[in-house]
Coordinates of C-alpha atoms and ligand atoms in Angstrom, one line a residue:
X1 CA -16.2 -4.1 16.8
X2 CA -15.2 -5.0 13.2
X3 CA -12.4 -7.5 12.7
X4 CA -10.6 -6.7 9.5
X5 CA -9.0 -9.7 7.9
X6 CA -7.3 -10.9 4.8
X7 CA -8.5 -11.8 1.3
X8 CA -6.9 -14.9 -0.1
X9 CA -8.0 -17.2 -2.9
X10 CA -11.1 -15.2 -3.7
X11 CA -12.5 -15.0 -0.3
X12 CA -12.3 -13.1 3.0
X13 CA -10.1 -14.9 5.5
X14 CA -10.0 -14.6 9.3
X15 CA -12.8 -12.1 9.7
X16 CA -14.6 -14.4 12.2
X17 CA -14.0 -13.9 16.0
X18 CA -11.2 -16.4 15.7
X19 CA -7.9 -14.8 14.8
X20 CA -5.7 -17.6 13.6
X21 CA -2.6 -15.3 13.4
X22 CA -2.7 -14.3 17.0
X23 CA -1.5 -10.7 16.5
X24 CA -3.8 -7.7 15.9
X25 CA -3.6 -4.0 15.8
X26 CA -6.4 -1.5 16.8
X27 CA -7.9 0.7 14.1
X28 CA -9.2 4.1 15.1
X29 CA -11.7 6.7 13.9
X30 CA -9.4 9.7 13.9
X31 CA -12.2 12.2 14.2
X32 CA -13.4 10.7 17.6
X33 CA -10.3 8.9 18.7
X34 CA -12.5 5.8 19.3
X35 CA -11.4 2.4 18.3
X36 CA -13.5 1.3 15.4
X37 CA -12.0 -2.1 14.6
X38 CA -9.2 -4.5 14.9
X39 CA -7.0 -5.6 12.0
X40 CA -5.3 -9.0 11.8
X41 CA -1.5 -8.9 11.4
X42 CA -0.5 -11.7 9.1
X43 CA 2.1 -14.2 10.2
X44 CA 4.8 -15.4 7.8
X45 CA 2.6 -18.5 7.3
X46 CA -0.5 -16.5 6.2
X47 CA 1.7 -14.5 3.8
X48 CA 2.9 -17.9 2.4
X49 CA -0.8 -18.9 1.9
X50 CA -1.5 -15.7 -0.1
X51 CA 1.6 -16.1 -2.2
X52 CA 0.7 -19.8 -2.8
X53 CA -2.8 -18.7 -3.9
X54 CA -1.3 -16.1 -6.3
X55 CA 1.2 -18.6 -7.6
X56 CA -1.5 -21.2 -8.3
X57 CA -3.6 -18.7 -10.2
X58 CA -0.7 -17.5 -12.3
X59 CA -0.6 -20.1 -15.1
X60 CA -4.2 -19.7 -16.1
X61 CA -4.4 -16.0 -15.7
X62 CA -1.2 -15.3 -17.6
X63 CA -2.6 -17.4 -20.5
X64 CA -5.9 -15.5 -20.4
X65 CA -6.3 -13.4 -23.6
X66 CA -5.6 -9.7 -23.1
X67 CA -9.1 -8.8 -24.3
X68 CA -10.7 -11.0 -21.6
X69 CA -8.4 -9.3 -19.0
X70 CA -9.4 -5.9 -20.3
X71 CA -13.1 -6.7 -20.1
X72 CA -12.8 -7.6 -16.4
X73 CA -11.1 -4.2 -16.0
X74 CA -14.0 -2.5 -17.7
X75 CA -16.5 -4.2 -15.3
X76 CA -14.3 -3.3 -12.4
X77 CA -14.2 0.4 -13.4
X78 CA -18.0 0.4 -13.5
X79 CA -18.3 -1.3 -10.1
X80 CA -15.8 1.1 -8.5
X81 CA -17.9 4.0 -9.8
X82 CA -21.1 2.6 -8.5
X83 CA -19.5 1.9 -5.1
X84 CA -17.5 5.1 -4.8
X85 CA -19.5 6.4 -1.8
X86 CA -19.0 3.2 0.2
X87 CA -15.2 3.2 -0.6
X88 CA -14.9 6.9 0.3
X89 CA -16.8 6.5 3.5
X90 CA -14.5 3.6 4.6
X91 CA -11.5 5.8 3.8
X92 CA -12.8 8.8 5.7
X93 CA -13.7 6.7 8.8
X94 CA -10.2 5.3 9.1
X95 CA -8.0 7.9 7.5
X96 CA -9.8 11.1 8.5
X97 CA -9.7 13.0 5.2
X98 CA -12.9 14.7 4.0
X99 CA -15.4 12.6 2.2
X100 CA -15.1 14.6 -1.0
X101 CA -11.3 14.3 -0.9
X102 CA -11.7 10.5 -0.4
X103 CA -13.9 10.4 -3.5
X104 CA -11.2 12.3 -5.3
X105 CA -8.6 9.7 -4.4
X106 CA -10.9 6.9 -5.6
X107 CA -11.5 8.7 -8.8
X108 CA -7.7 9.1 -9.4
X109 CA -7.4 5.3 -8.8
X110 CA -10.3 4.6 -11.3
X111 CA -8.3 6.5 -13.9
X112 CA -5.5 3.9 -13.6
X113 CA -8.2 1.2 -14.1
X114 CA -9.3 3.0 -17.2
X115 CA -5.7 3.0 -18.4
X116 CA -5.5 -0.8 -17.8
X117 CA -8.6 -1.3 -19.9
X118 CA -6.4 -0.5 -22.8
X119 CA -4.1 -3.4 -22.1
X120 CA -4.6 -5.2 -25.5
X121 CA -3.2 -2.1 -27.2
X122 CA -0.5 -1.4 -24.5
X123 CA 0.9 -4.9 -24.8
X124 CA 1.1 -4.9 -28.6
X125 CA 4.7 -5.9 -29.5
X126 CA 7.2 -4.8 -32.0
X127 CA 7.9 -6.5 -35.3
X128 CA 10.8 -5.9 -37.7
X129 CA 10.6 -7.6 -41.1
X130 CA 13.7 -8.9 -42.8
X131 CA 16.5 -7.9 -40.4
X132 CA 18.6 -10.3 -42.4
X133 CA 17.6 -12.3 -45.5
X134 CA 14.7 -14.4 -44.5
X135 CA 15.0 -13.4 -40.8
X136 CA 12.4 -11.4 -38.8
X137 CA 12.6 -10.0 -35.2
X138 CA 9.7 -9.5 -32.9
X139 CA 9.4 -8.5 -29.2
X140 CA 6.6 -9.2 -26.8
X141 CA 6.0 -8.3 -23.1
X142 CA 5.4 -11.2 -20.7
X143 CA 4.2 -11.1 -17.1
X144 CA 6.8 -11.2 -14.4
X145 CA 4.9 -13.5 -12.1
X146 CA 3.6 -13.0 -8.5
X147 CA 3.8 -9.2 -7.7
X148 CA 3.5 -7.7 -4.2
X149 CA 2.4 -4.2 -3.3
X150 CA 3.1 -2.5 0.0
X151 CA 1.2 0.7 0.5
X152 CA 1.0 3.7 2.9
X153 CA -1.9 5.0 5.0
X154 CA -2.4 8.2 3.2
X155 CA -4.1 6.9 0.0
X156 CA -5.6 3.5 1.0
X157 CA -7.4 3.2 -2.4
X158 CA -5.5 5.3 -4.9
X159 CA -2.0 4.0 -4.2
X160 CA -2.9 0.3 -4.4
X161 CA -4.7 1.2 -7.6
X162 CA -1.5 2.8 -9.0
X163 CA -0.2 -0.8 -8.9
X164 CA -2.6 -3.7 -9.1
X165 CA -4.8 -2.8 -12.1
X166 CA -1.7 -2.5 -14.3
X167 CA 0.0 -5.6 -12.8
X168 CA -3.1 -7.7 -13.2
X169 CA -3.9 -6.5 -16.7
X170 CA -0.4 -7.4 -17.7
X171 CA -1.1 -11.0 -16.7
X172 CA 0.5 -11.1 -13.3
X173 CA -1.1 -12.1 -10.0
X174 CA -0.9 -9.9 -7.0
X175 CA -0.6 -9.8 -3.2
X176 CA -1.4 -6.4 -1.6
X177 CA -0.2 -5.5 1.9
X178 CA -2.0 -2.3 2.8
X179 CA -1.4 0.0 5.7
X180 CA -2.6 -1.4 9.0
X181 CA -3.9 2.1 9.9
X182 CA -6.7 2.1 7.4
X183 CA -7.1 -1.4 6.0
X184 CA -10.8 -1.6 5.1
X185 CA -10.7 -0.1 1.6
X186 CA -8.4 -2.9 0.5
X187 CA -11.1 -5.5 1.2
X188 CA -13.8 -3.5 -0.7
X189 CA -11.5 -3.3 -3.7
X190 CA -10.9 -7.0 -3.5
X191 CA -14.6 -7.9 -3.3
X192 CA -15.3 -5.7 -6.3
X193 CA -12.6 -7.4 -8.3
X194 CA -14.2 -10.8 -7.6
X195 CA -17.6 -9.3 -8.6
X196 CA -16.1 -8.1 -11.8
X197 CA -15.1 -11.7 -12.7
X198 CA -11.5 -11.8 -11.7
X199 CA -10.6 -15.5 -11.0
X200 CA -9.8 -16.5 -7.4
X201 CA -6.2 -16.1 -6.4
X202 CA -5.3 -13.4 -8.9
X203 CA -5.7 -10.6 -6.3
X204 CA -5.0 -11.3 -2.6
X205 CA -4.8 -9.0 0.4
X206 CA -2.7 -9.7 3.6
X207 CA -3.1 -7.2 6.4
X208 CA -0.1 -6.8 8.5
X209 CA 3.0 -5.0 9.6
X210 CA 6.8 -5.6 9.4
X211 CA 6.4 -9.4 9.7
X212 CA 4.2 -9.5 6.6
X213 CA 6.4 -7.1 4.7
X214 CA 9.5 -9.1 5.4
X215 CA 7.7 -12.4 4.5
X216 CA 6.9 -10.9 1.1
X217 CA 10.4 -9.4 0.5
X218 CA 12.1 -12.7 1.2
X219 CA 9.6 -15.1 -0.4
X220 CA 11.2 -17.0 -3.3
X221 CA 7.9 -17.0 -5.3
X222 CA 7.5 -13.2 -5.3
X223 CA 9.0 -11.8 -8.5
X224 CA 8.4 -8.1 -8.1
X225 CA 7.8 -5.6 -5.2
X226 CA 6.2 -2.2 -5.5
X227 CA 6.4 0.0 -2.4
X228 CA 5.0 3.4 -1.6
X229 CA 5.7 4.9 1.8
X230 CA 8.4 6.7 3.8
X231 CA 12.0 7.0 2.7
X232 CA 13.5 5.0 5.6
X233 CA 11.2 2.0 5.1
X234 CA 11.3 2.4 1.3
X235 CA 15.1 2.2 1.2
X236 CA 15.0 -1.0 3.4
X237 CA 12.3 -2.5 1.2
X238 CA 14.2 -1.8 -2.0
X239 CA 17.5 -3.1 -0.8
X240 CA 16.0 -6.3 0.8
X241 CA 13.8 -7.0 -2.3
X242 CA 16.8 -6.6 -4.6
X243 CA 19.0 -8.7 -2.3
X244 CA 16.5 -11.5 -2.7
X245 CA 16.6 -11.2 -6.5
X246 CA 13.4 -9.3 -7.0
X247 CA 12.5 -6.5 -9.3
X248 CA 11.7 -3.6 -7.0
X249 CA 10.5 0.0 -7.0
X250 CA 10.0 2.2 -3.9
X251 CA 8.3 5.6 -4.1
X252 CA 9.1 7.5 -0.9
X253 CA 9.0 10.7 1.1
X254 CA 8.9 14.3 -0.1
X255 CA 9.3 18.0 0.7
X256 CA 7.7 19.8 -2.2
X257 CA 8.5 23.4 -2.8
X258 CA 6.3 25.9 -4.5
X259 CA 8.3 28.9 -5.9
X260 CA 6.3 32.2 -5.9
X261 CA 7.8 34.6 -8.4
X262 CA 7.2 38.3 -8.0
X263 CA 4.9 38.4 -11.0
X264 CA 2.7 35.5 -9.9
X265 CA -1.1 36.0 -9.7
X266 CA -1.2 36.2 -5.9
X267 CA -4.9 35.3 -5.4
X268 CA -4.4 32.1 -7.5
X269 CA -1.2 31.3 -5.8
X270 CA -2.7 31.7 -2.3
X271 CA -5.6 29.4 -3.3
X272 CA -3.2 26.9 -4.6
X273 CA -1.1 27.0 -1.5
X274 CA -4.2 26.5 0.7
X275 CA -5.3 23.4 -1.1
X276 CA -1.8 21.9 -1.6
X277 CA -0.6 22.8 1.9
X278 CA -3.6 21.9 4.0
X279 CA -5.7 19.6 1.9
X280 CA -5.9 16.1 3.5
X281 CA -4.2 17.8 6.5
X282 CA -0.9 17.8 4.6
X283 CA -0.8 14.0 4.5
X284 CA 0.0 13.8 0.9
X285 CA 3.4 12.9 -0.7
X286 CA 2.6 15.7 -3.2
X287 CA 1.6 18.3 -0.5
X288 CA 3.3 21.6 -0.8
X289 CA 5.1 22.2 2.5
X290 CA 7.5 25.0 1.5
X291 CA 6.6 28.2 -0.3
X292 CA 9.6 30.1 -1.5
X293 CA 8.8 33.8 -1.8
X294 CA 11.1 35.4 -4.4
X295 CA 12.1 39.1 -4.5
X296 CA 10.0 40.8 -1.9
X297 CA 6.7 39.1 -2.4
X298 CA 6.9 37.5 1.0
X299 CA 4.9 40.3 2.9
X300 CA 2.0 40.3 0.5
X301 CA 2.0 36.5 0.4
X302 CA 1.9 36.2 4.2
X303 CA -0.8 38.9 4.4
X304 CA -3.1 37.0 2.2
X305 CA -2.3 33.5 3.4
X306 CA -2.6 34.1 7.2
X307 CA -6.4 35.0 7.3
X308 CA -7.2 32.0 5.1
X309 CA -5.2 29.6 7.3
X310 CA -6.9 31.0 10.4
X311 CA -10.3 30.5 8.9
X312 CA -9.7 26.9 7.7
X313 CA -12.8 24.8 8.6
X314 CA -11.3 21.9 10.5
X315 CA -13.7 19.1 11.4
X316 CA -14.7 15.5 11.0
X317 CA -14.3 14.2 7.4
X318 CA -17.9 13.2 7.1
X319 CA -19.1 16.7 7.9
X320 CA -19.7 18.3 4.5
X321 CA -18.6 21.7 5.8
X322 CA -15.1 20.5 6.8
X323 CA -12.2 21.6 4.6
X324 CA -9.6 19.6 6.6
X325 CA -10.0 16.6 8.7
X326 CA -7.9 15.2 11.6
X327 CA -4.5 13.6 11.4
X328 CA -4.4 9.8 11.1
X329 CA -3.3 8.8 14.6
X330 CA -2.7 10.2 18.0
X331 CA 1.1 9.4 17.6
X332 CA 1.2 11.3 14.3
X333 CA -0.6 14.3 15.9
X334 CA 2.0 14.4 18.6
X335 CA 4.9 14.1 16.1
X336 CA 3.6 17.0 13.9
X337 CA 3.0 19.1 17.1
X338 CA 6.6 18.4 18.1
X339 CA 7.8 19.8 14.8
X340 CA 5.9 23.0 15.4
X341 CA 7.6 23.2 18.8
X342 CA 11.0 22.8 17.2
X343 CA 10.2 25.4 14.5
X344 CA 9.3 28.0 17.2
X345 CA 12.4 27.1 19.3
X346 CA 14.6 27.4 16.2
X347 CA 13.4 31.0 15.7
X348 CA 10.9 30.7 12.8
X349 CA 8.0 33.1 13.0
X350 CA 4.8 31.2 13.7
X351 CA 2.2 33.3 12.0
X352 CA -0.7 30.9 12.6
X353 CA -0.3 28.3 15.3
X354 CA -2.6 25.2 15.0
X355 CA -1.5 23.5 18.2
X356 CA -4.1 22.8 21.0
X357 CA -7.1 22.9 18.7
X358 CA -10.1 21.2 20.4
X359 CA -13.4 20.7 18.7
X360 CA -16.6 20.6 20.6
X361 CA -18.0 17.1 20.5
X362 CA -14.7 15.7 19.1
X363 CA -12.4 16.5 22.0
X364 CA -10.6 13.2 21.6
X365 CA -10.1 13.5 17.8
X366 CA -6.6 14.0 16.3
X367 CA -7.2 17.5 15.2
X368 CA -4.5 20.1 14.5
X369 CA -5.2 23.6 13.1
X370 CA -3.5 24.8 10.0
X371 CA -0.1 26.2 10.9
X372 CA 1.9 28.8 9.0
X373 CA 5.6 29.7 9.5
X374 CA 7.4 32.6 8.1
X375 CA 11.1 33.3 7.8
X376 CA 12.0 29.6 7.9
X377 CA 15.7 28.8 7.1
X378 CA 17.2 25.6 5.5
X379 CA 18.9 24.6 8.7
X380 CA 15.6 24.1 10.7
X381 CA 14.0 20.7 11.1
X382 CA 10.7 22.1 9.9
X383 CA 12.4 22.8 6.6
X384 CA 14.6 19.7 6.3
X385 CA 12.2 16.9 7.3
X386 CA 8.9 15.7 5.8
X387 CA 6.4 16.7 8.5
X388 CA 3.3 15.2 6.8
X389 CA 0.9 17.6 8.5
X390 CA -0.9 20.9 7.9
X391 CA 2.3 23.0 8.4
X392 CA 3.4 25.4 5.6
X393 CA 6.8 27.1 5.8
X394 CA 7.5 30.3 3.9
X395 CA 11.2 30.8 3.0
X396 CA 12.2 34.2 1.7
X397 CA 14.9 34.7 -1.0
X398 CA 16.0 37.6 -3.1
X399 CA 16.5 35.9 -6.4
X400 CA 15.2 33.0 -8.6
X401 CA 18.5 31.2 -8.6
X402 CA 18.4 31.0 -4.8
X403 CA 14.9 29.5 -5.0
X404 CA 16.1 26.9 -7.5
X405 CA 19.1 26.1 -5.3
X406 CA 16.8 25.4 -2.4
X407 CA 14.7 23.0 -4.5
X408 CA 17.8 21.2 -5.9
X409 CA 19.8 21.0 -2.7
X410 CA 16.9 19.3 -0.7
X411 CA 17.3 15.5 -0.2
X412 CA 13.8 14.9 -1.6
X413 CA 12.7 15.6 -5.2
X414 CA 9.2 14.3 -5.6
X415 CA 7.4 17.4 -7.0
X416 CA 8.2 21.1 -7.4
X417 CA 6.0 24.0 -8.6
X418 CA 6.5 27.5 -9.9
X419 CA 3.9 30.2 -10.0
X420 CA 4.7 32.9 -12.5
X421 CA 3.4 34.7 -15.6
X422 CA 6.9 34.6 -17.1
X423 CA 7.3 31.8 -19.6
X424 CA 11.0 32.2 -19.6
X425 CA 11.3 31.6 -15.9
X426 CA 8.8 28.7 -16.1
X427 CA 10.7 27.0 -18.8
X428 CA 14.0 27.4 -17.0
X429 CA 12.5 26.0 -13.8
X430 CA 11.0 23.1 -15.7
X431 CA 14.3 22.2 -17.2
X432 CA 16.5 22.9 -14.2
X433 CA 14.5 21.7 -11.1
X434 CA 15.7 18.4 -9.8
X435 CA 12.3 16.8 -9.1
X436 CA 10.3 14.1 -10.9
X437 CA 7.1 16.0 -11.3
X438 CA 6.9 19.8 -12.1
X439 CA 3.9 22.1 -11.8
X440 CA 3.8 25.3 -13.8
X441 CA 1.0 27.3 -12.1
X442 CA -0.3 23.9 -10.9
X443 CA 0.4 23.2 -7.2
X444 CA 0.0 19.4 -7.1
X445 CA 1.2 18.0 -10.5
X446 CA 0.2 14.4 -10.0
X447 CA 0.4 13.0 -13.5
X448 CA -2.7 11.5 -15.2
X449 CA -2.8 7.8 -15.5
X450 CA -1.4 7.6 -19.1
X451 CA 1.7 9.4 -18.0
X452 CA 3.6 8.1 -14.9
X453 CA 4.2 9.0 -11.3
X454 CA 7.6 9.2 -9.6
X455 CA 10.1 11.5 -8.0
X456 CA 13.9 12.0 -8.1
X457 CA 16.6 11.8 -5.4
X458 CA 15.6 10.2 -2.2
X459 CA 12.0 10.3 -3.2
X460 CA 12.4 7.0 -5.1
X461 CA 14.5 3.9 -5.2
X462 CA 14.6 1.9 -8.4
X463 CA 14.4 3.0 -12.0
X464 CA 10.7 2.7 -12.9
X465 CA 7.9 5.0 -12.0
X466 CA 4.4 3.7 -11.3
X467 CA 1.5 3.4 -13.7
X468 CA 1.4 4.5 -17.3
X469 CA 3.9 2.8 -19.7
X470 CA 6.4 2.8 -16.8
X471 CA 4.0 0.5 -15.0
X472 CA 3.6 -1.7 -18.0
X473 CA 7.4 -1.9 -18.2
X474 CA 7.8 -2.7 -14.5
X475 CA 5.2 -5.5 -14.6
X476 CA 6.4 -7.2 -17.8
X477 CA 9.6 -8.9 -19.0
X478 CA 10.6 -8.3 -22.6
X479 CA 11.2 -11.3 -24.9
X480 CA 12.7 -10.7 -28.3
X481 CA 12.6 -13.5 -30.8
X482 CA 14.8 -13.8 -34.0
X483 CA 13.0 -16.1 -36.4
X484 CA 13.9 -17.7 -39.7
X485 CA 11.6 -20.1 -41.5
X486 CA 12.9 -22.6 -44.1
X487 CA 13.2 -20.7 -47.3
X488 CA 15.2 -23.0 -49.4
X489 CA 18.4 -21.1 -48.5
X490 CA 20.9 -23.7 -47.1
X491 CA 24.0 -22.1 -45.7
X492 CA 25.4 -24.8 -43.4
X493 CA 26.7 -24.1 -39.9
X494 CA 28.1 -20.6 -39.2
X495 CA 30.8 -20.0 -36.6
X496 CA 31.1 -16.2 -36.7
X497 CA 28.8 -13.7 -35.0
X498 CA 25.7 -13.3 -37.1
X499 CA 25.5 -9.9 -38.9
X500 CA 22.9 -8.5 -41.1
X501 CA 22.9 -8.8 -44.9
Ligands
NAD1 P1 5.4 4.0 6.2 O1 6.7 3.9 5.5 O2 5.3 4.1 7.7 O3 4.5 2.7 5.8 C1 4.4 2.2 4.4 C2 4.2 0.7 4.4 O4 5.3 0.1 5.0 C3 3.0 0.3 5.3 O5 2.3 -0.8 4.6 C4 3.6 -0.2 6.6 O6 2.8 -1.2 7.2 C5 4.9 -0.8 6.1 N1 5.9 -0.6 7.2 C6 6.0 0.3 8.2 N2 7.1 0.1 9.0 C7 7.7 -1.0 8.4 C8 8.9 -1.7 8.8 N3 9.7 -1.3 9.8 N4 9.3 -2.7 8.0 C9 8.6 -3.1 6.9 N5 7.5 -2.5 6.6 C10 7.0 -1.4 7.3 O7 4.6 5.2 5.5 P2 3.2 5.8 5.9 O8 3.3 6.6 7.2 O9 2.1 4.8 5.9 O10 2.9 6.8 4.7 C11 3.4 8.1 4.7 C12 4.7 8.2 3.8 O11 4.4 7.7 2.5 C13 5.2 9.6 3.6 O12 6.6 9.6 3.8 C14 4.8 9.9 2.2 O13 5.6 10.9 1.6 C15 5.0 8.6 1.6 N6 4.2 8.5 0.3 C16 4.9 8.6 -0.8 C17 4.3 8.6 -2.0 C18 5.0 8.6 -3.3 O14 4.5 8.3 -4.3 N7 6.3 9.1 -3.3 C19 2.9 8.4 -2.1 C20 2.2 8.3 -0.9 C21 2.9 8.4 0.3

């Protein structure tokens, strides 16, 4: 059985039979339920070694010209493309999502690397000539130092790549703490960075759980923390990191609504809901888990959705015929099933019930069929909570303003979408919906790498989104210099606040 270890100072650490940290966690193949490996759980001491390695690499790396850093990113992009199948296979085996979907997540990660290839341009500063006589002002962005990334199970390649390509290209060094549920992709990404020419210590990986996270949050040499995961943990991570004087951002949970207007193209809307509701078994922070049917379109929507949900091809992620794989763990399967029980008990109409699905040959896999609820109301737990499974709730309302109120009153505000042919309604929704990412006839509006990703309300803590120019801002400190060179003007000492002129 594979032992999955750390990556510190440019090499794999602790992958031999000897586990120096003592604690481990099992890693499973969700499609069979069989244990496939064992991941080391870093002690505070191991995290200290990784931070020390990143700190030691910082002076030389931050002084490395931006063009040299960019060229490493170019080579890294090429290596990721050439190794996309290996990365996607590792993801599918530990996460469960389909192989094509895993390739999709790697591709979205590569797009951030492409963005980071432009770092010489992105770090160009500002210069203002002659702000006062003989005085110029210029601003430059400097690296913040050792950065840490703490990432969730649902995108083991893409979410780390939202962070480290930008952080590293900006001249920082990095310690990644991936999810212990699907840790292997992190090591492939680390090896490829080394192959691309990244100096040892610039990128490190510590596998682990709360102990490793706490060690990073409290370590005096960690300057910035990026977190992506659930709201409860994200709030804790943000507060703890801030209390220890670090720059912090935490992107968290979601309950994304898709508003279906009476004039929407129903075929396209239903296709969009199928992909956004059931793709990756609903384990996406941008999954649509609530469809709001406006003004009597509910019956037609349910009539078209139900047969498609019933005929979803659920199977192992490596089977090319599968449209939806298993859930990530047995515990998560039990949790999602419990939510379905609660929905039924609360009086929602279960149109398609995915509970109890058993696949021949995969009887111990963590499979759940697609589930569709109708006539869900806002007081039900299936509406209020992030289920993170293949469960779509339809809520019926009479008018657009009721749909908007649902979106805006929910505690989460990651993404929200509207499907309509009415430009006026779409524009109003875009302006008025309290969410960070809006889709207009687009169900999963994950911004491209040269924009930025982030929600509103309790879907984020901190004031910076990830990647794009927001990422550059998060991973750099601004320095602004006011300069005067001897010009022959001799004014003597001045004791009043300098003004222009
Ligand atoms: P999680 O919060 O359980 O774990 C995230 C990270 O925190 C992992 O690395 C984990 O090891 C660590 N962690 C877990 N418990 C901890 C504790 N008690 N103390 C310190 N660290 C701890 O999240 P998950 O289940 O891996 O991922 C699913 C969640 O992530 C969902 O809520 C989803 O919406 C969210 N997510 C959000 C975004 C976004 O951009 N907003 C993107 C992807 C996933």
